[in-house]
Coordinates of C-alpha atoms in Angstrom, one line a residue:
Chain A
M154 CA 107.7 -30.2 39.7
S155 CA 105.7 -27.8 41.8
A156 CA 102.3 -26.7 40.7
N157 CA 103.4 -23.1 40.3
L158 CA 106.4 -23.9 38.2
S159 CA 104.4 -26.1 35.9
A160 CA 101.7 -23.4 35.6
I161 CA 104.4 -21.0 34.3
F162 CA 105.6 -23.6 31.8
Y163 CA 102.0 -24.0 30.6
L164 CA 101.8 -20.3 30.2
V165 CA 105.0 -20.4 28.1
S166 CA 103.5 -23.1 25.8
G167 CA 100.3 -21.0 25.5
I168 CA 102.4 -18.1 24.3
L169 CA 104.3 -20.3 21.8
F170 CA 100.9 -21.3 20.4
I171 CA 100.0 -17.6 19.9
L172 CA 103.3 -17.2 18.1
A173 CA 102.5 -20.2 15.9
L174 CA 99.3 -18.5 14.7
R175 CA 101.1 -15.2 14.4
G176 CA 103.7 -16.8 12.0
L177 CA 100.9 -17.5 9.5
S178 CA 100.6 -13.8 8.7
S179 CA 103.0 -14.4 5.8
P180 CA 104.3 -17.5 4.1
E181 CA 107.9 -16.5 5.0
T182 CA 107.4 -16.6 8.7
S183 CA 104.9 -19.5 8.7
R184 CA 107.4 -22.4 9.0
Q185 CA 109.0 -20.7 12.0
G186 CA 105.5 -20.4 13.4
N187 CA 104.8 -24.1 13.0
F188 CA 108.1 -24.8 14.8
F189 CA 106.9 -22.6 17.7
G190 CA 103.7 -24.6 17.8
I191 CA 105.6 -27.9 18.0
L192 CA 107.9 -26.5 20.7
G193 CA 104.9 -25.4 22.7
M194 CA 103.4 -28.9 22.5
V195 CA 106.6 -30.5 23.6
I196 CA 106.9 -28.3 26.6
A197 CA 103.2 -28.9 27.6
I198 CA 103.6 -32.7 27.4
T199 CA 107.0 -32.8 29.2
V200 CA 105.7 -30.6 32.0
T201 CA 102.7 -32.8 32.4
F202 CA 104.8 -35.9 32.8
L203 CA 107.1 -34.2 35.3
S204 CA 104.3 -32.7 37.4
V205 CA 102.5 -36.0 37.8
G206 CA 105.7 -37.0 39.6
T207 CA 105.2 -40.5 40.9
F208 CA 105.3 -42.9 38.0
S209 CA 102.9 -45.8 38.2
S210 CA 103.2 -48.7 35.9
G211 CA 100.5 -46.9 33.9
L212 CA 103.4 -44.8 32.4
I213 CA 104.4 -47.5 30.0
Y214 CA 100.8 -47.7 28.6
V215 CA 100.7 -43.9 28.3
L216 CA 103.9 -44.0 26.3
I217 CA 102.7 -46.8 24.1
F218 CA 99.4 -45.1 23.3
L219 CA 101.2 -41.9 22.6
L220 CA 103.5 -43.6 20.2
V221 CA 100.8 -45.5 18.4
G222 CA 98.7 -42.4 18.0
G223 CA 101.8 -40.4 16.8
L224 CA 102.7 -43.0 14.2
I225 CA 99.2 -43.2 12.9
G226 CA 99.1 -39.4 12.7
A227 CA 102.5 -39.1 11.0
F228 CA 101.5 -41.8 8.5
I229 CA 98.3 -40.0 7.6
A230 CA 100.1 -36.6 7.3
Y231 CA 102.6 -38.0 4.8
K232 CA 100.1 -40.1 2.8
I233 CA 97.2 -37.7 2.4
P234 CA 96.8 -36.0 -1.0
M235 CA 96.4 -32.3 -0.8
T236 CA 93.0 -32.5 -2.5
A237 CA 91.7 -34.4 0.5
M238 CA 92.6 -31.7 3.0
P239 CA 89.0 -30.8 3.9
E240 CA 88.2 -34.4 4.8
L241 CA 91.4 -34.6 6.8
V242 CA 90.7 -31.5 8.8
A243 CA 87.1 -32.6 9.5
G244 CA 88.4 -36.0 10.6
F245 CA 91.0 -34.4 12.9
H246 CA 88.3 -32.2 14.4
S247 CA 86.3 -35.2 15.4
L248 CA 89.3 -36.6 17.2
V249 CA 89.7 -33.5 19.3
G250 CA 86.0 -33.7 20.1
L251 CA 86.2 -37.3 21.1
S252 CA 89.3 -36.9 23.3
A253 CA 87.6 -34.0 25.0
V254 CA 84.7 -36.3 25.8
F255 CA 87.0 -39.0 27.1
V256 CA 88.9 -36.7 29.3
A257 CA 85.7 -35.2 30.7
I258 CA 84.3 -38.7 31.5
S259 CA 87.6 -39.7 33.0
A260 CA 87.6 -36.7 35.2
F261 CA 84.1 -37.4 36.2
L262 CA 84.9 -41.0 37.2
N263 CA 88.1 -40.2 39.0
P264 CA 87.9 -36.6 40.2
E265 CA 90.6 -37.1 42.8
A266 CA 93.3 -37.4 40.2
F267 CA 92.3 -34.0 38.9
N268 CA 91.8 -32.4 42.3
L269 CA 88.1 -31.9 41.7
G270 CA 86.7 -33.4 44.8
S271 CA 85.6 -37.0 45.3
P272 CA 83.1 -39.1 43.3
G273 CA 79.6 -38.0 44.1
A274 CA 80.9 -34.7 45.6
I275 CA 82.6 -33.0 42.7
K276 CA 82.9 -29.2 43.0
L277 CA 80.0 -27.4 41.5
A278 CA 82.1 -25.2 39.1
S279 CA 84.1 -28.3 38.0
L280 CA 80.9 -30.1 37.2
I281 CA 79.6 -27.3 35.0
E282 CA 82.9 -27.0 33.2
M283 CA 83.1 -30.7 32.7
S284 CA 79.5 -30.7 31.3
I285 CA 80.4 -27.9 28.9
G286 CA 83.6 -29.6 27.8
A287 CA 81.9 -33.0 27.3
A288 CA 78.8 -31.5 25.5
V289 CA 80.8 -29.3 23.1
G290 CA 83.3 -32.1 22.5
A291 CA 80.5 -34.6 21.7
I292 CA 78.9 -32.1 19.3
T293 CA 82.2 -31.5 17.6
F294 CA 82.8 -35.2 17.3
S295 CA 79.5 -36.3 15.7
G296 CA 79.2 -33.1 13.6
S297 CA 82.7 -33.6 12.2
I298 CA 82.0 -37.2 11.4
I299 CA 79.0 -36.1 9.3
A300 CA 81.1 -33.4 7.7
F301 CA 83.8 -36.0 6.9
L302 CA 81.3 -38.4 5.4
K303 CA 79.8 -35.7 3.3
L304 CA 83.1 -34.4 2.0
Q305 CA 84.4 -38.0 1.4
G306 CA 81.3 -38.6 -0.7
I307 CA 80.2 -41.6 1.5
M308 CA 77.1 -39.6 2.4
S309 CA 75.3 -37.5 -0.1
G310 CA 76.3 -33.8 -0.1
S311 CA 72.8 -32.7 -0.5
P312 CA 71.0 -31.3 2.6
I313 CA 68.8 -33.6 4.6
T314 CA 65.9 -31.8 6.1
F315 CA 62.7 -32.9 7.8
R316 CA 59.7 -31.4 9.4
G317 CA 60.2 -30.0 12.9
Q318 CA 64.0 -30.1 12.6
H319 CA 64.7 -26.8 14.1
F320 CA 62.2 -27.4 16.9
L321 CA 63.9 -30.7 17.7
N322 CA 67.3 -29.1 17.8
A323 CA 66.1 -26.3 20.0
L324 CA 64.5 -28.8 22.3
L325 CA 67.7 -30.8 22.6
L326 CA 69.8 -27.7 23.3
I327 CA 67.4 -26.8 26.1
S328 CA 67.6 -30.3 27.5
I329 CA 71.4 -30.0 27.7
I330 CA 71.0 -27.0 30.0
A331 CA 68.4 -28.9 32.1
L332 CA 70.6 -32.0 32.3
T333 CA 73.6 -29.9 33.5
Y334 CA 71.4 -28.4 36.2
L335 CA 70.2 -31.9 37.2
L336 CA 73.7 -33.2 37.2
C337 CA 74.8 -30.4 39.5
S338 CA 72.0 -30.9 41.9
Y339 CA 72.0 -34.7 42.2
Q340 CA 75.6 -35.6 41.1
S341 CA 74.1 -38.7 39.5
S342 CA 76.2 -40.1 36.7
N343 CA 73.1 -41.1 34.7
F344 CA 72.5 -37.4 33.9
F345 CA 76.1 -37.1 32.7
W346 CA 75.7 -40.1 30.3
I347 CA 72.4 -38.8 28.9
L348 CA 74.0 -35.4 28.5
I349 CA 76.7 -36.9 26.4
V350 CA 74.3 -38.9 24.3
V351 CA 72.1 -35.9 23.6
S352 CA 75.1 -33.9 22.6
F353 CA 76.2 -36.5 20.1
L354 CA 72.7 -36.3 18.7
I355 CA 72.8 -32.6 18.4
G356 CA 76.1 -32.6 16.5
F357 CA 74.6 -35.1 14.1
L358 CA 71.3 -33.2 13.6
L359 CA 73.1 -29.9 13.3
I360 CA 75.2 -30.9 10.3
I361 CA 72.9 -33.1 8.2
P362 CA 70.8 -30.2 6.9
I363 CA 73.9 -28.4 5.5
G364 CA 74.8 -28.9 1.9
G365 CA 78.1 -29.6 0.2
A366 CA 78.8 -26.0 -0.9
D367 CA 78.4 -24.7 2.6
M368 CA 81.1 -27.0 3.9
P369 CA 83.7 -24.2 4.2
V370 CA 81.4 -22.6 6.9
V371 CA 80.8 -26.0 8.6
I372 CA 84.5 -26.9 8.8
S373 CA 85.3 -23.5 10.2
M374 CA 82.5 -23.8 12.7
L375 CA 83.6 -27.2 13.9
N376 CA 87.1 -25.9 14.1
S377 CA 85.8 -23.2 16.5
Y378 CA 83.8 -25.8 18.5
S379 CA 86.9 -28.0 19.0
G380 CA 88.5 -24.9 20.5
W381 CA 85.7 -24.2 22.9
A382 CA 85.7 -27.9 23.9
A383 CA 89.4 -27.7 24.7
A384 CA 88.8 -24.5 26.7
G385 CA 86.0 -26.2 28.7
I386 CA 88.4 -29.0 29.6
G387 CA 91.1 -26.4 30.4
F388 CA 88.8 -24.9 33.0
T389 CA 88.2 -28.3 34.6
L390 CA 91.9 -29.1 34.7
E391 CA 92.8 -25.5 35.7
N392 CA 95.3 -25.5 33.0
S393 CA 96.2 -22.2 31.3
A394 CA 97.8 -23.8 28.2
L395 CA 94.5 -25.4 27.4
I396 CA 92.5 -22.3 28.2
I397 CA 94.6 -20.1 26.1
T398 CA 94.7 -22.6 23.2
G399 CA 91.0 -23.2 23.4
A400 CA 90.3 -19.5 23.2
L401 CA 92.7 -19.0 20.3
V402 CA 91.2 -21.9 18.3
G403 CA 87.7 -21.0 19.2
S404 CA 88.1 -17.4 17.9
S405 CA 90.1 -18.5 14.9
G406 CA 87.3 -20.9 13.8
A407 CA 84.7 -18.2 14.5
I408 CA 86.5 -15.7 12.3
L409 CA 86.9 -18.1 9.5
S410 CA 83.2 -18.9 9.6
Y411 CA 82.5 -15.2 9.4
I412 CA 84.8 -14.7 6.4
M413 CA 83.2 -17.7 4.7
C414 CA 79.7 -16.5 5.3
K415 CA 80.6 -13.0 4.0
G416 CA 82.1 -14.7 0.9
M417 CA 78.6 -16.0 0.2
N418 CA 76.7 -13.0 1.5
R419 CA 74.8 -15.2 3.9
S420 CA 74.3 -14.9 7.6
F421 CA 75.7 -17.6 9.8
F422 CA 72.2 -18.6 10.9
N423 CA 71.0 -18.9 7.3
V424 CA 73.8 -21.4 6.7
I425 CA 73.2 -23.3 9.9
L426 CA 69.4 -23.5 9.5
G427 CA 69.4 -25.1 6.2
G428 CA 71.0 -25.9 2.9
F429 CA 71.2 -23.7 -0.1
G430 CA 69.9 -26.3 -2.6
A431 CA 67.0 -27.4 -0.5
T432 CA 65.2 -24.1 0.1
E433 CA 65.8 -21.9 -2.9
Q434 CA 66.5 -24.1 -5.8
S435 CA 63.0 -24.6 -7.1
A436 CA 62.3 -20.9 -7.5
S437 CA 65.0 -20.2 -10.0
T438 CA 65.5 -23.3 -12.1
G439 CA 61.8 -23.4 -13.0
N440 CA 61.7 -22.7 -16.7
K441 CA 65.0 -23.6 -18.3
E442 CA 64.8 -23.2 -22.0
Q443 CA 67.5 -24.4 -24.3
R444 CA 69.7 -21.5 -25.1
P445 CA 72.6 -21.5 -27.5
V446 CA 76.1 -21.6 -26.1
K447 CA 79.3 -21.4 -28.0
S448 CA 81.4 -24.5 -27.3
G449 CA 84.9 -25.1 -28.5
N450 CA 87.8 -27.5 -28.2
A451 CA 91.3 -27.3 -26.9
E452 CA 92.6 -25.9 -30.2
D453 CA 90.2 -22.9 -30.0
A454 CA 91.2 -22.3 -26.4
A455 CA 94.9 -22.5 -27.2
F456 CA 94.4 -20.1 -30.1
L457 CA 92.7 -17.5 -27.9
M458 CA 95.2 -17.7 -25.2
K459 CA 98.2 -17.6 -27.5
N460 CA 97.0 -14.3 -28.9
A461 CA 96.3 -12.8 -25.4
S462 CA 98.7 -10.7 -23.5
S463 CA 97.3 -11.4 -20.1
V464 CA 95.3 -14.3 -18.8
I465 CA 93.6 -14.7 -15.4
I466 CA 92.9 -18.2 -14.1
V467 CA 89.9 -18.7 -11.9
P468 CA 90.1 -22.1 -10.1
G469 CA 87.2 -23.8 -8.3
Y470 CA 86.2 -27.0 -6.6
G471 CA 86.1 -28.7 -10.0
M472 CA 89.8 -28.3 -10.3
A473 CA 90.3 -30.1 -7.0
V474 CA 88.0 -32.9 -8.1
A475 CA 89.8 -33.4 -11.4
Q476 CA 93.2 -33.0 -9.7
A477 CA 94.0 -30.6 -12.5
Q478 CA 96.4 -28.3 -10.6
H479 CA 99.6 -29.8 -12.0
A480 CA 98.3 -29.8 -15.5
L481 CA 97.1 -26.3 -15.0
R482 CA 100.6 -25.1 -13.9
E483 CA 102.2 -26.8 -16.9
M484 CA 99.8 -24.9 -19.2
V485 CA 100.6 -21.7 -17.4
D486 CA 104.4 -22.4 -17.8
T487 CA 103.9 -22.7 -21.5
L488 CA 101.9 -19.5 -21.7
K489 CA 104.6 -17.7 -19.7
K490 CA 107.2 -18.9 -22.2
N491 CA 105.2 -17.0 -24.8
D492 CA 105.4 -13.8 -22.7
I493 CA 101.8 -13.9 -21.6
K494 CA 101.1 -12.5 -18.2
V495 CA 99.3 -15.0 -16.0
T496 CA 97.7 -14.5 -12.6
Y497 CA 95.3 -16.5 -10.5
A498 CA 92.1 -15.2 -8.9
I499 CA 90.8 -16.9 -5.8
H500 CA 87.3 -16.4 -4.4
P501 CA 87.1 -16.8 -0.6
V502 CA 84.7 -19.7 -0.8
A503 CA 86.2 -21.5 -3.8
G504 CA 86.6 -25.2 -2.8
R505 CA 85.5 -26.9 0.3
M506 CA 87.5 -25.2 3.0
P507 CA 89.1 -21.8 3.6
G508 CA 92.3 -21.5 1.5
H509 CA 91.7 -24.8 -0.3
M510 CA 92.6 -23.5 -3.7
N511 CA 95.8 -21.8 -2.5
V512 CA 97.1 -25.0 -1.1
L513 CA 96.4 -26.9 -4.3
L514 CA 98.2 -24.2 -6.4
A515 CA 101.1 -24.2 -3.9
E516 CA 101.3 -28.0 -4.3
A517 CA 101.6 -27.5 -8.0
N518 CA 104.5 -25.1 -7.4
V519 CA 102.6 -22.0 -8.3
P520 CA 104.4 -19.1 -6.6
Y521 CA 102.1 -17.5 -4.0
D522 CA 102.8 -14.0 -5.3
E523 CA 101.0 -14.9 -8.5
V524 CA 97.9 -15.8 -6.6
F525 CA 95.5 -13.0 -5.7
E526 CA 92.4 -12.7 -3.5
L527 CA 89.1 -11.4 -4.9
E528 CA 89.5 -7.8 -3.8
E529 CA 93.1 -7.6 -5.0
I530 CA 92.4 -8.7 -8.5
N531 CA 88.8 -7.9 -9.3
N532 CA 89.6 -4.7 -11.1
D533 CA 92.1 -6.5 -13.4
F534 CA 89.5 -8.5 -15.2
A535 CA 88.6 -5.4 -17.3
N536 CA 92.1 -5.2 -18.6
A537 CA 92.7 -8.9 -19.2
D538 CA 92.3 -10.7 -22.5
V539 CA 91.2 -14.1 -21.3
A540 CA 89.7 -15.5 -18.1
F541 CA 90.2 -19.2 -17.8
V542 CA 87.6 -20.5 -15.4
I543 CA 88.4 -24.0 -14.3
G544 CA 85.9 -25.8 -12.1
A545 CA 84.3 -22.7 -10.7
N546 CA 80.8 -21.5 -11.4
D547 CA 78.7 -19.7 -8.9
V548 CA 81.6 -17.4 -7.9
T549 CA 81.6 -16.0 -11.4
N550 CA 77.9 -15.6 -11.8
P551 CA 77.0 -12.0 -12.7
A552 CA 73.5 -12.6 -11.5
A553 CA 74.9 -11.9 -8.0
K554 CA 75.2 -8.3 -9.1
T555 CA 72.3 -7.8 -11.4
D556 CA 69.4 -10.0 -10.4
P557 CA 67.8 -9.3 -7.1
Q558 CA 65.7 -12.4 -7.4
S559 CA 68.7 -14.7 -7.6
P560 CA 69.5 -16.6 -4.4
I561 CA 73.1 -15.6 -4.6
Y562 CA 72.3 -11.9 -5.1
G563 CA 74.7 -9.7 -3.2
M564 CA 77.4 -12.3 -3.0
P565 CA 80.8 -10.9 -4.0
V566 CA 81.7 -12.4 -7.3
L567 CA 84.7 -12.3 -9.6
D568 CA 84.1 -9.9 -12.5
V569 CA 85.0 -12.5 -15.1
E570 CA 82.5 -11.1 -17.7
K571 CA 84.6 -8.0 -18.0
C572 CA 87.4 -9.9 -19.8
K573 CA 87.6 -9.8 -23.5
S574 CA 86.9 -13.5 -23.7
V575 CA 86.0 -16.1 -21.1
L576 CA 86.9 -19.8 -21.3
F577 CA 84.8 -22.1 -19.1
V578 CA 86.1 -25.6 -18.5
K579 CA 83.2 -27.6 -17.3
R580 CA 81.8 -31.1 -17.6
S581 CA 78.4 -30.0 -18.7
L582 CA 76.0 -27.0 -18.6
S583 CA 74.6 -28.2 -15.2
P584 CA 74.2 -25.4 -12.7
G585 CA 76.6 -25.0 -9.7
Y586 CA 75.9 -25.8 -6.1
A587 CA 73.5 -22.9 -5.7
G588 CA 71.3 -24.7 -8.3
I589 CA 71.1 -21.6 -10.5
D590 CA 71.9 -21.0 -14.1
N591 CA 75.0 -18.9 -15.0
E592 CA 74.2 -16.1 -17.4
L593 CA 77.9 -16.1 -18.4
F594 CA 77.5 -19.4 -20.3
Y595 CA 75.4 -17.7 -22.9
K596 CA 77.4 -14.6 -23.5
E597 CA 78.8 -13.6 -26.8
N598 CA 82.4 -13.8 -25.7
T599 CA 82.2 -17.0 -23.7
L600 CA 83.6 -20.2 -25.0
M601 CA 82.5 -23.4 -23.2
L602 CA 85.0 -26.2 -23.1
F603 CA 83.1 -29.3 -22.1
A604 CA 85.6 -31.8 -20.8
D605 CA 87.3 -33.1 -17.7
A606 CA 89.3 -30.2 -16.3
K607 CA 92.6 -32.1 -16.2
K608 CA 92.3 -33.6 -19.7
M609 CA 91.2 -30.3 -21.3
T610 CA 94.1 -28.4 -19.7
E611 CA 96.6 -31.0 -21.0
D612 CA 95.1 -30.8 -24.4
I613 CA 95.4 -27.0 -24.5
T614 CA 99.0 -27.3 -23.5
K615 CA 99.7 -29.6 -26.4
N616 CA 98.1 -27.1 -28.8
L617 CA 99.9 -24.0 -27.5
Chain B
M141 CA 87.3 -10.8 50.3
E142 CA 89.5 -13.1 48.3
I143 CA 89.0 -13.4 44.6
D144 CA 88.1 -16.9 43.3
P145 CA 90.9 -18.4 41.2
F146 CA 88.2 -19.1 38.6
I147 CA 88.0 -15.4 37.9
F148 CA 91.7 -15.4 37.0
R149 CA 91.2 -18.3 34.6
L150 CA 88.2 -16.6 33.1
S151 CA 90.4 -13.5 32.6
I152 CA 93.1 -15.5 30.8
F153 CA 90.3 -17.0 28.7
I154 CA 88.7 -13.7 27.7
L155 CA 92.1 -12.0 27.0
S156 CA 93.1 -15.0 24.9
I157 CA 90.0 -14.6 22.8
F158 CA 91.0 -11.1 22.1
I159 CA 94.5 -12.1 21.2
G160 CA 93.1 -14.8 19.0
Y161 CA 90.8 -12.3 17.3
Y162 CA 93.6 -9.9 16.3
V163 CA 96.2 -12.6 15.5
V164 CA 93.8 -14.5 13.2
W165 CA 92.7 -11.4 11.3
S166 CA 96.3 -10.8 10.4
V167 CA 96.6 -14.3 8.9
T168 CA 96.9 -14.0 5.2
P169 CA 93.9 -15.7 3.4
S170 CA 96.1 -17.9 1.3
L171 CA 97.2 -19.6 4.5
H172 CA 93.8 -20.3 5.9
T173 CA 94.0 -24.1 5.3
P174 CA 97.3 -24.4 7.2
L175 CA 95.7 -22.2 9.9
M176 CA 93.0 -24.8 10.3
S177 CA 95.4 -27.7 10.4
V178 CA 97.7 -26.0 12.9
T179 CA 94.8 -24.9 15.2
N180 CA 93.8 -28.5 15.0
A181 CA 97.2 -29.6 16.2
I182 CA 97.4 -27.1 19.0
S183 CA 93.9 -27.8 20.3
S184 CA 95.2 -31.3 20.9
V185 CA 97.1 -29.9 23.9
I186 CA 94.1 -31.5 25.5
I187 CA 96.5 -34.5 25.6
V188 CA 97.6 -32.9 28.9
G189 CA 94.3 -33.9 30.5
A190 CA 94.5 -37.3 28.8
I191 CA 98.0 -38.0 30.3
I192 CA 96.8 -37.0 33.8
A193 CA 93.8 -39.4 33.3
G194 CA 96.0 -42.2 32.1
L195 CA 98.5 -41.9 34.9
A196 CA 95.9 -41.5 37.7
G197 CA 95.1 -44.0 40.3
S198 CA 97.0 -46.7 42.1
T199 CA 99.9 -48.8 40.8
D200 CA 98.2 -52.2 41.1
N201 CA 95.4 -51.5 38.7
V202 CA 96.1 -49.4 35.7
F203 CA 93.1 -50.5 33.8
T204 CA 90.3 -48.7 35.5
T205 CA 87.7 -47.2 33.1
S206 CA 89.1 -43.8 33.9
N207 CA 92.6 -44.9 32.9
I208 CA 91.5 -46.6 29.8
L209 CA 89.6 -43.6 28.6
G210 CA 92.8 -41.6 29.3
F211 CA 94.8 -44.0 27.2
L212 CA 92.4 -43.8 24.3
A213 CA 92.3 -40.0 24.5
I214 CA 96.1 -39.9 24.4
S215 CA 96.1 -41.9 21.2
L216 CA 93.4 -39.7 19.6
A217 CA 95.2 -36.5 20.6
A218 CA 98.5 -37.9 19.5
I219 CA 97.2 -38.7 16.0
N220 CA 96.1 -35.1 15.9
I221 CA 99.3 -33.6 17.2
F222 CA 101.6 -35.5 14.9
G223 CA 99.2 -35.5 12.0
G224 CA 98.3 -31.8 12.4
F225 CA 101.8 -30.4 12.7
L226 CA 103.3 -32.6 10.0
V227 CA 100.6 -31.9 7.5
T228 CA 100.9 -28.2 8.2
Q229 CA 104.7 -28.5 7.7
R230 CA 104.1 -30.3 4.4
M231 CA 101.7 -27.6 3.2
L232 CA 103.9 -24.7 4.3
Q233 CA 106.9 -26.2 2.5
M234 CA 105.0 -25.9 -0.7
Y235 CA 104.4 -22.1 -0.5
K236 CA 107.2 -20.6 -2.6
K237 CA 107.9 -17.3 -4.0
K238 CA 108.5 -16.6 -7.7
K239 CA 112.1 -17.4 -8.6
K240 CA 113.9 -14.3 -9.6
N241 CA 116.0 -15.4 -12.5
K242 CA 114.6 -17.9 -14.9

């Protein structure tokens, strides 16, 4: 296949990828969008095989490795529980990063195969593009591994900080630029290896100071990086499908990071430069006196809800941990049978990744037109009888509106306190990830339900 | 003076960022998780580079470092492509509307 023809096909697959994202603008068109994405990928891969032309005996290995990877991927996709989606996405990001590094190294060792010149005399522009692709890929890889370990619970979710951290990071970033310059001037492979090692280190150092609750930002950010890495490689390979895709993914991740930061009323740099818990915790949890709370059992909760005419459910990360989404839907079904209006309110940063709660509710067969975003539903709390908060905490804290001293001041929150009564399913009175007390626990009309979210929901259903 | 082909690629890149910007803002927030998994899958189009790397070189020796790295990258990208699209499909299948008559 001629180079021009294959370039046109790569363009077609790039356009199909755009349509794949476009499809996600509504659930109805989303499956069609995913199909476009698959089609685009099939075209890109087929064209690549055809354009290489002469088939060496390497072909058989290429196919074997393709098949093995595909089978592993398919297996994971079918086995993974929906609650583990953040870990899965983090893991997948790391793979994109690592393959970008591999392709960049491969191109560096064998530039003739990629039309980039000969070893030791690689074109200047290609060297720069390669360095960017490899560096960003390596950062994506090690950063995603850390994010994965934190989400999986293998590594503590609390921020790890040390003296001179930012200084070290800045130094390493500058050294990347210096190494790229040296690589371009001397074409020595040693600089390339050091560059990759330093990039791995940066990814690692960049993510360890970020706490568990900031994971939505981190995952989105790594999503963005994986895109830029792909784009970098796309420039090296002069491949428009890769360039288009890289740009799409890069901007997509960047927008998601922005939305997540806004959901927490924090600047991007504030999130990157250090954890919530580490810096601000001590100030606000200082004097914690024992204050009376009203706590109840499943029977009380069932009684309250039975006498309500509308109930709003506020799910949070705790629901995911307890895998309570199915039990919750059963409870809601029972409520609906009693002619009680039930809706769901989702805060943008509820859970560990963008849209985490929506997926879990969808898994439990909750129709998506009963699920609302913060801005859509916030005014309804005043007219609702019961707010059922399950596994959420900080996103309901009225201190964000009233207390300028609070670390979460200014963060958009769900106006749960405006409901006639509030039910809080929680394991204990412990503060949320921001490390601050929730004023709501002590309110007159709040009933605390201390239990595992899943068990409590099941018990309430029995009592309805 | 002739324009460097790099400039054309850069133009594609910049324009695609703009397309990405507008397309992603129109994605409904409830589908943000599928958005992440599908962007994951499509960014694995990097497999194109991996295939070129895997097939490069002479017929008599297919196990140069460059080839082997290509093979590995093919596997990693393939995990992502199959895993990413299938898990997205699985998620999207779950998004259902309210049934009209119950």
